[in-house]
Coordinates of C-alpha atoms and ligand atoms in Angstrom, one line a residue:
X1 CA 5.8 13.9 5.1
X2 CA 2.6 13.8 7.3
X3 CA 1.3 16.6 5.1
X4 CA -2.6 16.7 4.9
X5 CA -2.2 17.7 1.1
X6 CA -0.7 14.3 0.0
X7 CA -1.0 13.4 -3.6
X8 CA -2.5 10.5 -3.4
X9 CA -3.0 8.0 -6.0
X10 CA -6.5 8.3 -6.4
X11 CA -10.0 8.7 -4.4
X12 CA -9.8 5.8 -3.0
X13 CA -6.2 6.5 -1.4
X14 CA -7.3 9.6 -0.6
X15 CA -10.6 8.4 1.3
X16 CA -8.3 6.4 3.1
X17 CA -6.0 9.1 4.1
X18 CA -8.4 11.2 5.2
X19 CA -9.5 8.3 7.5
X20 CA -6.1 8.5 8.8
X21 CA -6.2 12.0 9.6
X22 CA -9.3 12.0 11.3
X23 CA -8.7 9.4 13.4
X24 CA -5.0 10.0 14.4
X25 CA -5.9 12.5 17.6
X26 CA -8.1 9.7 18.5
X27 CA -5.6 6.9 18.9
X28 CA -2.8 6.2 21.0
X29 CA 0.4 7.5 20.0
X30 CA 2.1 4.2 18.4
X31 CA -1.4 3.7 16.0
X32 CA -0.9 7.3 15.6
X33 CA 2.8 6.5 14.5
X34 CA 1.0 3.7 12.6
X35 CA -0.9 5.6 10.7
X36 CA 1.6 8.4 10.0
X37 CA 3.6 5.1 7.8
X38 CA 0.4 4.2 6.1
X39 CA -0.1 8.1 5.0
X40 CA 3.5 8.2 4.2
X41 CA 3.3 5.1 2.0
X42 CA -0.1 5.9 0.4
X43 CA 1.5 8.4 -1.2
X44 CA 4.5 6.9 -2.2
X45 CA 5.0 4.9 -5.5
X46 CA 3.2 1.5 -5.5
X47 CA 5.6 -0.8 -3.9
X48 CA 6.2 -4.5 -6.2
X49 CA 8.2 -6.9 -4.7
X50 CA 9.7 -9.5 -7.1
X51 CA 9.9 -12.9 -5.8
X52 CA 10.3 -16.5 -6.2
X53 CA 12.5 -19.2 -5.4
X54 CA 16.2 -19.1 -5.4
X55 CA 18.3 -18.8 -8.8
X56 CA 15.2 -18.0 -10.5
X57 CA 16.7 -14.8 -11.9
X58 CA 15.0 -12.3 -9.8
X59 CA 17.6 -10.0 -9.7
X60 CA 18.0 -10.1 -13.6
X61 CA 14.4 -9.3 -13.9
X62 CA 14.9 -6.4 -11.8
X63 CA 17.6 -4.7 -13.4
X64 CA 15.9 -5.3 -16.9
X65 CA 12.6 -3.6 -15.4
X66 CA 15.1 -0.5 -14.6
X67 CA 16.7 -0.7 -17.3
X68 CA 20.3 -0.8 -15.2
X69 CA 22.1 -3.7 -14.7
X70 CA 22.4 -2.4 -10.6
X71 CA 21.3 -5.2 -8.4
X72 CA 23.6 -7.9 -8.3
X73 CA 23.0 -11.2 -9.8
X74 CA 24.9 -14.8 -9.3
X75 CA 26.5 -14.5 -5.9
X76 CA 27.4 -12.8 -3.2
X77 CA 25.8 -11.2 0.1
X78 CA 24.0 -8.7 -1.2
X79 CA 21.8 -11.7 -3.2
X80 CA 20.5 -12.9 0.4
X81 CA 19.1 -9.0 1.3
X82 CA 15.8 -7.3 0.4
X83 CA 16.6 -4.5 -1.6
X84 CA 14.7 -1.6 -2.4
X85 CA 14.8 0.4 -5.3
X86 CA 13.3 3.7 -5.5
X87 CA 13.4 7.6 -7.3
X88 CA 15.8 9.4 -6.4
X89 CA 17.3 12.7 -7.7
X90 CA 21.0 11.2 -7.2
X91 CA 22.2 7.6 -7.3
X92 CA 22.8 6.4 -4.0
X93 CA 22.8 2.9 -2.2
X94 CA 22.3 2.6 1.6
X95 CA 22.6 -0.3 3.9
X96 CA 20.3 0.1 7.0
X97 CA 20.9 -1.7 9.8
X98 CA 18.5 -3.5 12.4
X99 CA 18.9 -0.4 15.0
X100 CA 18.2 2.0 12.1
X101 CA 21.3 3.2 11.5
X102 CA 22.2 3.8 8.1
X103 CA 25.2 4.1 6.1
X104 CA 25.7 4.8 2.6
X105 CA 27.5 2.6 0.1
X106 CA 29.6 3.3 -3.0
X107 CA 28.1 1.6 -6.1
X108 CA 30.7 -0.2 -7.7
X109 CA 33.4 0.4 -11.1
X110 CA 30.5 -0.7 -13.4
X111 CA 27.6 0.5 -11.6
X112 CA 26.2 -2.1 -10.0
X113 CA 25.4 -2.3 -6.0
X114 CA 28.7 -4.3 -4.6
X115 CA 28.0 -7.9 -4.3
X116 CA 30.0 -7.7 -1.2
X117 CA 29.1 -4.9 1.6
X118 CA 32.1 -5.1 4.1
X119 CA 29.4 -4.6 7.1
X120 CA 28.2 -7.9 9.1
X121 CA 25.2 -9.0 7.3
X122 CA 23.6 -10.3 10.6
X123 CA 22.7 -6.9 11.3
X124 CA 21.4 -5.7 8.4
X125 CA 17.9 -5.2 7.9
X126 CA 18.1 -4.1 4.2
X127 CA 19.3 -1.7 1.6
X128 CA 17.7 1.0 -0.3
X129 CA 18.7 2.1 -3.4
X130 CA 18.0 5.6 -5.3
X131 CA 18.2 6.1 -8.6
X132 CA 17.4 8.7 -11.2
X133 CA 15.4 6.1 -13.9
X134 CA 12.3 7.4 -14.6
X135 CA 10.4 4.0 -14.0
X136 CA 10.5 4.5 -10.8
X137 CA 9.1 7.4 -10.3
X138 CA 5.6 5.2 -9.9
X139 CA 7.0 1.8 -9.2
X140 CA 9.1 1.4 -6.3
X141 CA 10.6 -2.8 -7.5
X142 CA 11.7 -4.5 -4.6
X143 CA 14.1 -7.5 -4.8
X144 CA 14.0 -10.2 -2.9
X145 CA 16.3 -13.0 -1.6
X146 CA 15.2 -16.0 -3.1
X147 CA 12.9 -18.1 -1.3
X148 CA 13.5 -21.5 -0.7
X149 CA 17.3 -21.0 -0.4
X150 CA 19.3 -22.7 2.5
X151 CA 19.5 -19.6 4.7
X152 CA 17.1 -19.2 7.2
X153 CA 18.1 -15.5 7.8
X154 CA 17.4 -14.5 3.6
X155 CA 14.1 -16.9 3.5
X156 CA 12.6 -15.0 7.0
X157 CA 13.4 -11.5 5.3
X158 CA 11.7 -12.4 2.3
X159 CA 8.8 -13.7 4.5
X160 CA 8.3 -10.9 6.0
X161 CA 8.7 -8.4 3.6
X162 CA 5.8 -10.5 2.1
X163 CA 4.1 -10.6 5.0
X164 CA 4.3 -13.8 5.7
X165 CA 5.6 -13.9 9.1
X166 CA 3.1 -11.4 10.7
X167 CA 4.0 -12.4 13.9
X168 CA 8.3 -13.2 13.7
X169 CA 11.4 -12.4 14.3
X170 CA 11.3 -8.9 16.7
X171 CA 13.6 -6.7 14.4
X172 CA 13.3 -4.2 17.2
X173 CA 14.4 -0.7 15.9
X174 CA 14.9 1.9 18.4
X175 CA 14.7 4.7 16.0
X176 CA 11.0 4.6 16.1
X177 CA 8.2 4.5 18.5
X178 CA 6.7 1.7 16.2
X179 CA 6.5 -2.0 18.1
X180 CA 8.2 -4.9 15.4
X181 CA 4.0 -6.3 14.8
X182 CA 3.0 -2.8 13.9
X183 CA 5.8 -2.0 11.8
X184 CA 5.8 -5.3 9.9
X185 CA 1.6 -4.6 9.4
X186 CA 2.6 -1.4 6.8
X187 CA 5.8 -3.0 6.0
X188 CA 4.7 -5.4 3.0
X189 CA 4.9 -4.9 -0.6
X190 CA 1.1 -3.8 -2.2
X191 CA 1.9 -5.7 -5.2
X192 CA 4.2 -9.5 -6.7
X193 CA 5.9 -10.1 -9.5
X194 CA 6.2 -13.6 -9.0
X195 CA 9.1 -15.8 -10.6
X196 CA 9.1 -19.2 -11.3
X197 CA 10.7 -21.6 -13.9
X198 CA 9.6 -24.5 -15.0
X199 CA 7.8 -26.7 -12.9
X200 CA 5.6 -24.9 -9.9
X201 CA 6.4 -26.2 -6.4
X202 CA 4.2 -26.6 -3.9
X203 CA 6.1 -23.8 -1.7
X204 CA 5.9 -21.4 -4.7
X205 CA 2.1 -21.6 -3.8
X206 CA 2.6 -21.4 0.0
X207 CA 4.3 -18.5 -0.5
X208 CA 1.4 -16.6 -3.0
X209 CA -0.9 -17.8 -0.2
X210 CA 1.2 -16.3 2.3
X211 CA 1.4 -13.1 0.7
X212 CA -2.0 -13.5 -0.4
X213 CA -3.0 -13.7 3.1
X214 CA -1.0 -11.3 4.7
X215 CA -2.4 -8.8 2.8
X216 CA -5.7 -10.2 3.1
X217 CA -8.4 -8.6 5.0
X218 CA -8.8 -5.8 2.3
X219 CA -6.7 -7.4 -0.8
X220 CA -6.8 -9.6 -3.5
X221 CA -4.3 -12.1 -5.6
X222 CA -5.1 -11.5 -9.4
X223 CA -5.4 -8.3 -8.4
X224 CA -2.1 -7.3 -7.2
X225 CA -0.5 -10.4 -8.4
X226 CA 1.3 -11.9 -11.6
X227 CA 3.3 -14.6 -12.5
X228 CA 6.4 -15.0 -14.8
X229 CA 7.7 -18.0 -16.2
X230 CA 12.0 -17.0 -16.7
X231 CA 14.4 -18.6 -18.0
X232 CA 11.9 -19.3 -21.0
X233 CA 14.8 -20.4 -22.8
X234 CA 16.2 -22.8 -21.4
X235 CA 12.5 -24.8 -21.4
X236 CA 13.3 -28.0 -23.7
X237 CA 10.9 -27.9 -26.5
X238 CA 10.9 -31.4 -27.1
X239 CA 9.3 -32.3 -24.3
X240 CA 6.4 -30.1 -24.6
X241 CA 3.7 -31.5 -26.5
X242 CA 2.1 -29.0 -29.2
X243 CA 5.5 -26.9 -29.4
X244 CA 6.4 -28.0 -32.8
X245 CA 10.1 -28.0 -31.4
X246 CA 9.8 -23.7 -30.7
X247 CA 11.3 -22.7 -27.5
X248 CA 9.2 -19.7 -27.3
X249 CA 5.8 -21.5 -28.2
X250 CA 6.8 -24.0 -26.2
X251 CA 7.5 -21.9 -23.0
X252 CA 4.2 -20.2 -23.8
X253 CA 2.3 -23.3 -23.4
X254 CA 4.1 -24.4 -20.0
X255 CA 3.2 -21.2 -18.5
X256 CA -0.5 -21.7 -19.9
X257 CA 0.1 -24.6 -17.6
X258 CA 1.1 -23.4 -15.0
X259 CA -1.4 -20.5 -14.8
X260 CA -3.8 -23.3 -14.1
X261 CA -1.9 -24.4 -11.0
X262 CA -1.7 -20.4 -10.0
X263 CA -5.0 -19.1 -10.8
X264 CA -6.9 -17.8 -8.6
X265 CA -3.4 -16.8 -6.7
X266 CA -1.9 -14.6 -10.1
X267 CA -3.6 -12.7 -12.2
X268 CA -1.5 -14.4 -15.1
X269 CA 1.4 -16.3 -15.9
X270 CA 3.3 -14.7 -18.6
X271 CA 7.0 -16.4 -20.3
X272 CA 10.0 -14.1 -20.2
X273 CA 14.0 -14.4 -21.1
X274 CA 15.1 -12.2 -18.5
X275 CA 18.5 -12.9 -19.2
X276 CA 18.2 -11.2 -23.0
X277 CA 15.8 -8.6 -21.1
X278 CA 18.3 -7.8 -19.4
X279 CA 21.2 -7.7 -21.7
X280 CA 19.1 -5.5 -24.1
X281 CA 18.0 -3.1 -22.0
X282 CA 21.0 -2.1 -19.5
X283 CA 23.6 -1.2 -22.4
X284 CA 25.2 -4.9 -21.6
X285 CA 25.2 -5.1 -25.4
X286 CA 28.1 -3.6 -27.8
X287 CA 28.6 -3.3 -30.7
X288 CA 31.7 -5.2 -29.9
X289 CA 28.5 -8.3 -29.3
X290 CA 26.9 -7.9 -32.6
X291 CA 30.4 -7.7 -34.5
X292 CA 31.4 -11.0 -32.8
X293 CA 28.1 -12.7 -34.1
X294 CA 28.1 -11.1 -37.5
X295 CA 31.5 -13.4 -37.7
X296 CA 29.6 -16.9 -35.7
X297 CA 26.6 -15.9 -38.6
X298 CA 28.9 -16.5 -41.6
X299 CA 30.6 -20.1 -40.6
X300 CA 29.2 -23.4 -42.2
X301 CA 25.8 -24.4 -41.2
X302 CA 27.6 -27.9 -39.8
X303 CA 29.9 -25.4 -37.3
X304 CA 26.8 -23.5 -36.1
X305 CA 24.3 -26.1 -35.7
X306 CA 27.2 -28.4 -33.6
X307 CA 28.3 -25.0 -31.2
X308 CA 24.8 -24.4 -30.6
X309 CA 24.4 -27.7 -29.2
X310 CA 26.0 -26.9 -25.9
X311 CA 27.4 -24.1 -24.1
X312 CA 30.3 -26.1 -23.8
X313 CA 30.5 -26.8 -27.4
X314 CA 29.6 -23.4 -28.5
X315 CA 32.7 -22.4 -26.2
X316 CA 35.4 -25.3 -27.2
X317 CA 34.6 -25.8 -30.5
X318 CA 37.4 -24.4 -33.0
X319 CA 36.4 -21.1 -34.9
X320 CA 37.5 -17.8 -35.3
X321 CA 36.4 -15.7 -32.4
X322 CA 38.2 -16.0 -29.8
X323 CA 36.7 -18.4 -26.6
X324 CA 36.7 -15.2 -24.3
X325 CA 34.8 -13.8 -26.7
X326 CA 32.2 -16.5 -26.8
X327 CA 31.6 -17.2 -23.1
X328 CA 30.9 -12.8 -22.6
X329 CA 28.2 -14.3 -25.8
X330 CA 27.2 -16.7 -23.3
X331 CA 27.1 -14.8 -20.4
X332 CA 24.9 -12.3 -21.6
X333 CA 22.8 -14.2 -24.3
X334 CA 22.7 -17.8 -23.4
X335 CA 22.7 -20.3 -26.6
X336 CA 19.4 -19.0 -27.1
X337 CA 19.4 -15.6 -27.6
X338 CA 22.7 -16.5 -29.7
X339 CA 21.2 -18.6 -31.9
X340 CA 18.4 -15.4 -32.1
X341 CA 20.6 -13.3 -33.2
X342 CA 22.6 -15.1 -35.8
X343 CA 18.7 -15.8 -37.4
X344 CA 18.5 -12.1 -37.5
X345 CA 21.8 -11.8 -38.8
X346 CA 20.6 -14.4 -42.0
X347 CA 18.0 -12.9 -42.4
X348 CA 19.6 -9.5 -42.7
X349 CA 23.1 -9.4 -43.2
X350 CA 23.6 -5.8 -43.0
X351 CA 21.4 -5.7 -39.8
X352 CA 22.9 -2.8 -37.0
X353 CA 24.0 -3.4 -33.6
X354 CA 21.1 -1.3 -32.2
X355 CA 18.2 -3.5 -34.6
X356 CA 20.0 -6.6 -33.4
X357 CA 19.9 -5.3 -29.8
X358 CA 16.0 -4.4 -30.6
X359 CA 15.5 -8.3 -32.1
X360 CA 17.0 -9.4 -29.0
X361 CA 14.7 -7.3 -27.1
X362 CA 11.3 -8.3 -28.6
X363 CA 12.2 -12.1 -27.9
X364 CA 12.9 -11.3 -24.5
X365 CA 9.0 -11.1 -23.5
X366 CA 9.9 -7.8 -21.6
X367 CA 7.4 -5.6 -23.2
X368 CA 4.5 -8.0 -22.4
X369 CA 5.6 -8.2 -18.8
X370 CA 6.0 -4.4 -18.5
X371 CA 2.6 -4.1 -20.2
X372 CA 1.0 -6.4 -17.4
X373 CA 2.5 -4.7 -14.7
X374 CA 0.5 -1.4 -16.4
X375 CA -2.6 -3.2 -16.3
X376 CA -2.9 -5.1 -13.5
X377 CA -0.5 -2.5 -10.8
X378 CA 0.3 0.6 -12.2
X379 CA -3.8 1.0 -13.5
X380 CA -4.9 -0.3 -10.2
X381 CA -2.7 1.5 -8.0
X382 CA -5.4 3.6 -6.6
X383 CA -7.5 0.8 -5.3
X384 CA -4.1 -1.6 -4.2
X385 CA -2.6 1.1 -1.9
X386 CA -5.9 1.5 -0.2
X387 CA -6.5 -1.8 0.0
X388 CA -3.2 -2.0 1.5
X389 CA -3.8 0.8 3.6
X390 CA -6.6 -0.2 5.0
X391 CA -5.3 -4.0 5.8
X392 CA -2.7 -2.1 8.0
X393 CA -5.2 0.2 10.0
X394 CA -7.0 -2.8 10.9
X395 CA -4.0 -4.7 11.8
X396 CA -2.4 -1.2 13.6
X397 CA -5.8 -1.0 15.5
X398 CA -5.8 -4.9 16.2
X399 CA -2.6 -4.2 18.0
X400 CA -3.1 -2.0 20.0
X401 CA -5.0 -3.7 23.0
X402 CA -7.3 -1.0 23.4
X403 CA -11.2 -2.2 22.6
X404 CA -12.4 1.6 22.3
X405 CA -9.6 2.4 19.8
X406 CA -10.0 -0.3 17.9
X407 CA -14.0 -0.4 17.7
X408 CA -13.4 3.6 16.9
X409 CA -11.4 2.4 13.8
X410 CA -13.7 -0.4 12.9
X411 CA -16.5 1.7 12.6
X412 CA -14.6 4.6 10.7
X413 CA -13.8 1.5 8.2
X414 CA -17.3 0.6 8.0
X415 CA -18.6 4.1 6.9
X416 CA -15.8 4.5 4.3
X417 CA -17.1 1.1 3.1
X418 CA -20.3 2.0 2.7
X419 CA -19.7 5.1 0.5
X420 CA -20.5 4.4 -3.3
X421 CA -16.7 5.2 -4.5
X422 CA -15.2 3.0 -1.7
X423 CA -17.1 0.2 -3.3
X424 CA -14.5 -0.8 -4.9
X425 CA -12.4 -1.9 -1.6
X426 CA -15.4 -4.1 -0.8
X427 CA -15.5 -5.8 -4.1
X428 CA -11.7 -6.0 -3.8
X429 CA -12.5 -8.2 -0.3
X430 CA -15.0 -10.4 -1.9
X431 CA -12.5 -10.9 -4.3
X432 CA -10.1 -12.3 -1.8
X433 CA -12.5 -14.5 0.0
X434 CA -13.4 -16.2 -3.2
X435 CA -9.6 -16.6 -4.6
X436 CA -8.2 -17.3 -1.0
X437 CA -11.0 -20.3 -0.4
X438 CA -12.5 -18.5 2.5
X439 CA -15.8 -18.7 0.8
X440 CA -16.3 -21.5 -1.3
X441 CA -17.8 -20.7 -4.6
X442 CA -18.1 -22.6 -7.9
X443 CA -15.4 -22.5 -11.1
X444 CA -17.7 -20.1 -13.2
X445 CA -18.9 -17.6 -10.3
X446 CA -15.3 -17.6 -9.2
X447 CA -14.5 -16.5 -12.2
X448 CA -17.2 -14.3 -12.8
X449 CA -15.6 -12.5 -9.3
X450 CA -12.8 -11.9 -10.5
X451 CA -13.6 -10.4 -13.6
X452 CA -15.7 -7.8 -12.6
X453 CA -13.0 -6.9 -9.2
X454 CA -10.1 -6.8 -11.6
X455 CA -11.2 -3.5 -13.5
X456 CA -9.6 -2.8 -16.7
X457 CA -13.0 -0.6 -18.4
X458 CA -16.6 -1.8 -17.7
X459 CA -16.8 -3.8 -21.1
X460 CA -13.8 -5.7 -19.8
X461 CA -15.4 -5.8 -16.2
X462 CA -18.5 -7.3 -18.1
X463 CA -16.5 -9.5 -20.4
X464 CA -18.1 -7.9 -23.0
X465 CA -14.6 -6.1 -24.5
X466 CA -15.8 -3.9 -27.5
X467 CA -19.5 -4.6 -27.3
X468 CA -22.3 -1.8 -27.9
X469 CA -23.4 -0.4 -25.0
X470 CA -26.8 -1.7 -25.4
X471 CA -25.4 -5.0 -24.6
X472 CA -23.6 -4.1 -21.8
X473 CA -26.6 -2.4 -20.2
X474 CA -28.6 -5.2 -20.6
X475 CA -25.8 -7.4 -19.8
X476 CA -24.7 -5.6 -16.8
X477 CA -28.4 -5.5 -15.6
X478 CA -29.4 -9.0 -15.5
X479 CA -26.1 -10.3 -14.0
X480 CA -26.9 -7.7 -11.0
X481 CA -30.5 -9.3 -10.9
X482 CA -29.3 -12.6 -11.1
X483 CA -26.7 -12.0 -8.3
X484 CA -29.4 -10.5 -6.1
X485 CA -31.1 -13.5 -6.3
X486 CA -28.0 -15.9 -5.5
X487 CA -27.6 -13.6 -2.4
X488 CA -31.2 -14.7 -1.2
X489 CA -31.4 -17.6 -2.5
X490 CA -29.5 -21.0 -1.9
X491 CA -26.3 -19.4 -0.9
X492 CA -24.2 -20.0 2.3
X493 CA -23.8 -17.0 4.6
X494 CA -20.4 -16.6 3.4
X495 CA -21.5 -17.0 -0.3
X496 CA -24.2 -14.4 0.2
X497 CA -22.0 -11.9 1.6
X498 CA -20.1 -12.1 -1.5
X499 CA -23.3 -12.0 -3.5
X500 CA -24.2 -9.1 -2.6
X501 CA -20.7 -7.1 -3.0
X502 CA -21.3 -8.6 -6.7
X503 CA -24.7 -7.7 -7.1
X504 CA -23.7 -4.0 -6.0
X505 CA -20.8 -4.0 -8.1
X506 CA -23.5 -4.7 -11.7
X507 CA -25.8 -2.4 -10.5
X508 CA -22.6 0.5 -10.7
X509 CA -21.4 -0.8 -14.0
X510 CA -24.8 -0.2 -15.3
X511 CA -25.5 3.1 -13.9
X512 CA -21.4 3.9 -14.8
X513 CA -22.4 2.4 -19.2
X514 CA -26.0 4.4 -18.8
X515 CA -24.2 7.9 -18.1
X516 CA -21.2 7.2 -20.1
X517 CA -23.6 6.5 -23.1
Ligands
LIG601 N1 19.4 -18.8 -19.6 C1 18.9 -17.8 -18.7 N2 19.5 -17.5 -17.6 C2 19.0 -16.6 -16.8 C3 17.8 -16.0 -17.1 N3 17.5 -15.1 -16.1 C4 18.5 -15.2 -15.2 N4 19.4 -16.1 -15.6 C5 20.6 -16.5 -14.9 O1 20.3 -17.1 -13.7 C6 21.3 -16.8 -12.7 C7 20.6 -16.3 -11.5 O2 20.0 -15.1 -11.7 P1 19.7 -14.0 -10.6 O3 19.0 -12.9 -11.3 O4 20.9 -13.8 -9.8 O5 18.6 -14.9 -9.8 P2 18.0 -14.5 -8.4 O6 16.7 -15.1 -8.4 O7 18.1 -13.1 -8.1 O8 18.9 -15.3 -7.4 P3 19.0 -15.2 -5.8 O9 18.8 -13.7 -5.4 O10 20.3 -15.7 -5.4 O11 17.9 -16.0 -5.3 C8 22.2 -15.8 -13.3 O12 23.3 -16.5 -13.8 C9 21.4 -15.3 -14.5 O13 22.3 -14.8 -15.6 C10 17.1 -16.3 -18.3 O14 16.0 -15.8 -18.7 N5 17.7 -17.3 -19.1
LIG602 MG1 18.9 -12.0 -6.5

């Protein structure tokens, strides 16, 4: 597909394919075969990697963002490989190999990619997986191998899916005339979905930074970049002050918290139950589940409160259903989303399998996730694959060794740039100097920054949600003037550069609220 009627996702994708085109008789032929990747992934689906340490439930997210329990979670090989998921018109799972090879793989009884893949993981580069679920037809969800596990060989692929190791490991395929640098430049997701629990590690912000930086020259954190905080409940109440002993207000708080510690990296940290997520919305509960807790509902309050003390209580403890039957509870609910559900059962005894399913659902924090990945990726996906796009023509051109090809390439960027519809990619840079601490700006202009690069409607650009359009005029005016000024005035090189993206982007808002009004 090196068509030159792509359907890309927006003008900005499609200034940067025609780019592309133009210059490709102009290059040698590996940038050439450079560029025909970027073209080929600019108009594919926006590509989200979900990462984060290991054990964080990664996979589980995954699966509930499909809405098929396919990847495999807990153990085995496949946990330590990047796997893709993307639309497809049949459901099929390949592994492909180092040297390009591929081979496909049977999913297994229930559905699920096999945990083990009876090849010899060393030479395995990763698998992709098609399937017919309609999410994917604009979201291609990549999982990861967690980072921070023991194994070098998972950590590096998750590095450099991310970017992080721009210049590692030579995966050399043969089946391509791309060198391992090159390859790795187009390689990397466009967009995180970043897992942690609680507590953020200092490596969980090496490896934003990373990502961050990797995508750098053209791309920015909180704009391609948010944050959950899983396992939301299994965060200990108690110990969070201003929780008033609720696990959910409680977990809402920490990732408040830790939002802090992520900002400018994330665009947001948000609390999910993937587990229930997950169990809700791949068919993993029956009606076999909701019968089992209509019985747990009606024993004496002292029974409940003492099984859901423990999950070793709640599986040893003497009571009617039988202990198989609890730990499947377990397994797909956690004491958590048990003790949920036996509050929707009291307060409706009569309550279906499919509301209780739906009760589990809305408690999981799924729909508040999905509606952030709509607003921050799926609404920006135009702007993040050029971004993206671009980042990898520089990088193609920086590797090729050939000054002419690589000042014709600079200066084809250049003149994109300074086109009023590609102003967006600049603002999208200034954005990443500010948030990556290459130019040092202070709290409330940082913030300003990233407000007005992380779209979302002009009022919102403005901060102004809602507001008459008088206001915004005026609004958007004076910032422009005042951000004129700051690029003049008492601003290092660095910070005037950035001024003056700003300044540029206020004056467009205005004209964009005159001519809307
Ligand atoms: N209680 C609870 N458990 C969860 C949640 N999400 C995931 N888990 C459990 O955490 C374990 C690890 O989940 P995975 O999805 O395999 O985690 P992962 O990050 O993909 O793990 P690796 O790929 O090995 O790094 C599984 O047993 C999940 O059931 C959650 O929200 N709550
Ligand atoms: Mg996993």
């Amino acid at each position: 597909m090196t068509g030159s009627e792509g359907h890309w996702p927006g003008p900005l994708s499609a200034a940067v394919a025609n780019l592309c085109q133009r210059l490709q008789p102009q290059v040698g032929p590996r940038t050439a075969a450079g560029f025909r990747e970027v073209l080929r992934r600019l108009s594919a689906p926006l590509q989200v990697a979900v990462a984060g340490r290991i054990k964080s439930g990664k996979s589980t997210l995954v699966n509930a963002l499909i809405g098929r329990r396919v990847a495999p979670t807990d153990v085995g090989e496949c946990t330590r490989l990047v796997t893709r998921f993307q639309y497809g018109t049949v459901d099929r799972v390949e592994v492909v190999f180092t040297d390009g090879r591929k081979q496909v793989l049977p999913f297994d009884s229930s559905g699920t990619i096999p945990p083990e893949l009876g090849v010899d993981i060393s030479t395995v580069s990763h698998l992709e997986a098609y399937l017919t679920n309609a999410v994917l037809r604009d979201l291609t969800v990549i999982d990861t191998p967690g980072l921070g596990s023991l194994d070098a060989a998972s950590v590096a692929r998750t590095e450099q899916l991310l970017g992080a190791a721009a210049e590692a490991e030579p995966e050399v395929a043969e089946s391509d005339d791309l060198d391992p640098v090159s390859r790795n430049a187009v390689a990397g997701a466009e967009a995180v979905l970043y897992v942690v629990t609680q507590g953020v590690r200092a490596d969980d912000q090496q490896a934003l930074a990373a990502f961050t930086a990797a995508t750098a020259s053209r791309e920015a954190g909180p704009v391609n970049a948010i944050a959950v905080l899983n396992k939301a409940d299994t965060v200990v109440a108690d110990t969070v002050e201003g929780s008033g002993g609720d696990v959910w207000k409680a977990a809402t708080l920490l990732a408040e918290k830790q939002a802090l510690s992520l900002k400018p990296r994330v665009a947001d940290v948000l609390p999910v139950i993937g587990l229930l997520a997950e169990t809700s919305e791949t068919g993993g509960f029956t009606s076999a589940d909701a019968d089992a807790l209509r019985q747990l509902a009606q024993l004496d309050e002292a029974s409940r409160m003492t099984m859901l003390m423990s999950a070793d209580l709640f599986t040893a403890w003497d009571c009617p259903v039988s202990a198989s039957v609890r730990s499947r509870l377990l397994e797909k609910l956690d004491l958590h989303g048990i003790a949920v559900a036996l509050h929707a059962l009291d307060a409706e005894p009569a309550i279906t399998a499919g509301a209780l399913r739906r009760t589990l659902l809305d408690s999981s924090g799924l729909a508040g996730v999905r509606g952030r990945i709509d607003a921050v990726f799926r609404a920006r996906s135009d702007g993040i694959k050029a971004a993206a796009a671009l980042a990898s023509v520089t990088a193609l051109a920086q590797a090729s060794g050939d000054p002419g090809e690589r000042q014709r390439v600079h200066d084809a960027i250049e003149v994109l740039l300074a086109k009023p519809e590609a102003h967006q990619l600049r603002l999208l840079e200034a954005l990443t100097l500010v948030t990556s601490g290459a130019v040092d700006m202070p709290v409330d202009l940082t913030e300003e920054v990233i407000r007005v690069g992380s779209g979302g409607g002009v009022d919102a650009q403005l901060g102004l949600r809602g507001r008459p359009r008088q206001e915004l005029e005026a609004y958007a005016l004076e910032r422009a003037g005042w951000w004129r000024s700051f690029a003049s005035f008492g601003a290092t090189p660095g910070q005037s550069r950035v001024a003056h993206v700003v300044h540029r982007a206020y004056f467009l808002l205005w004209q964009q609220v005159r001519e809307g009004g």
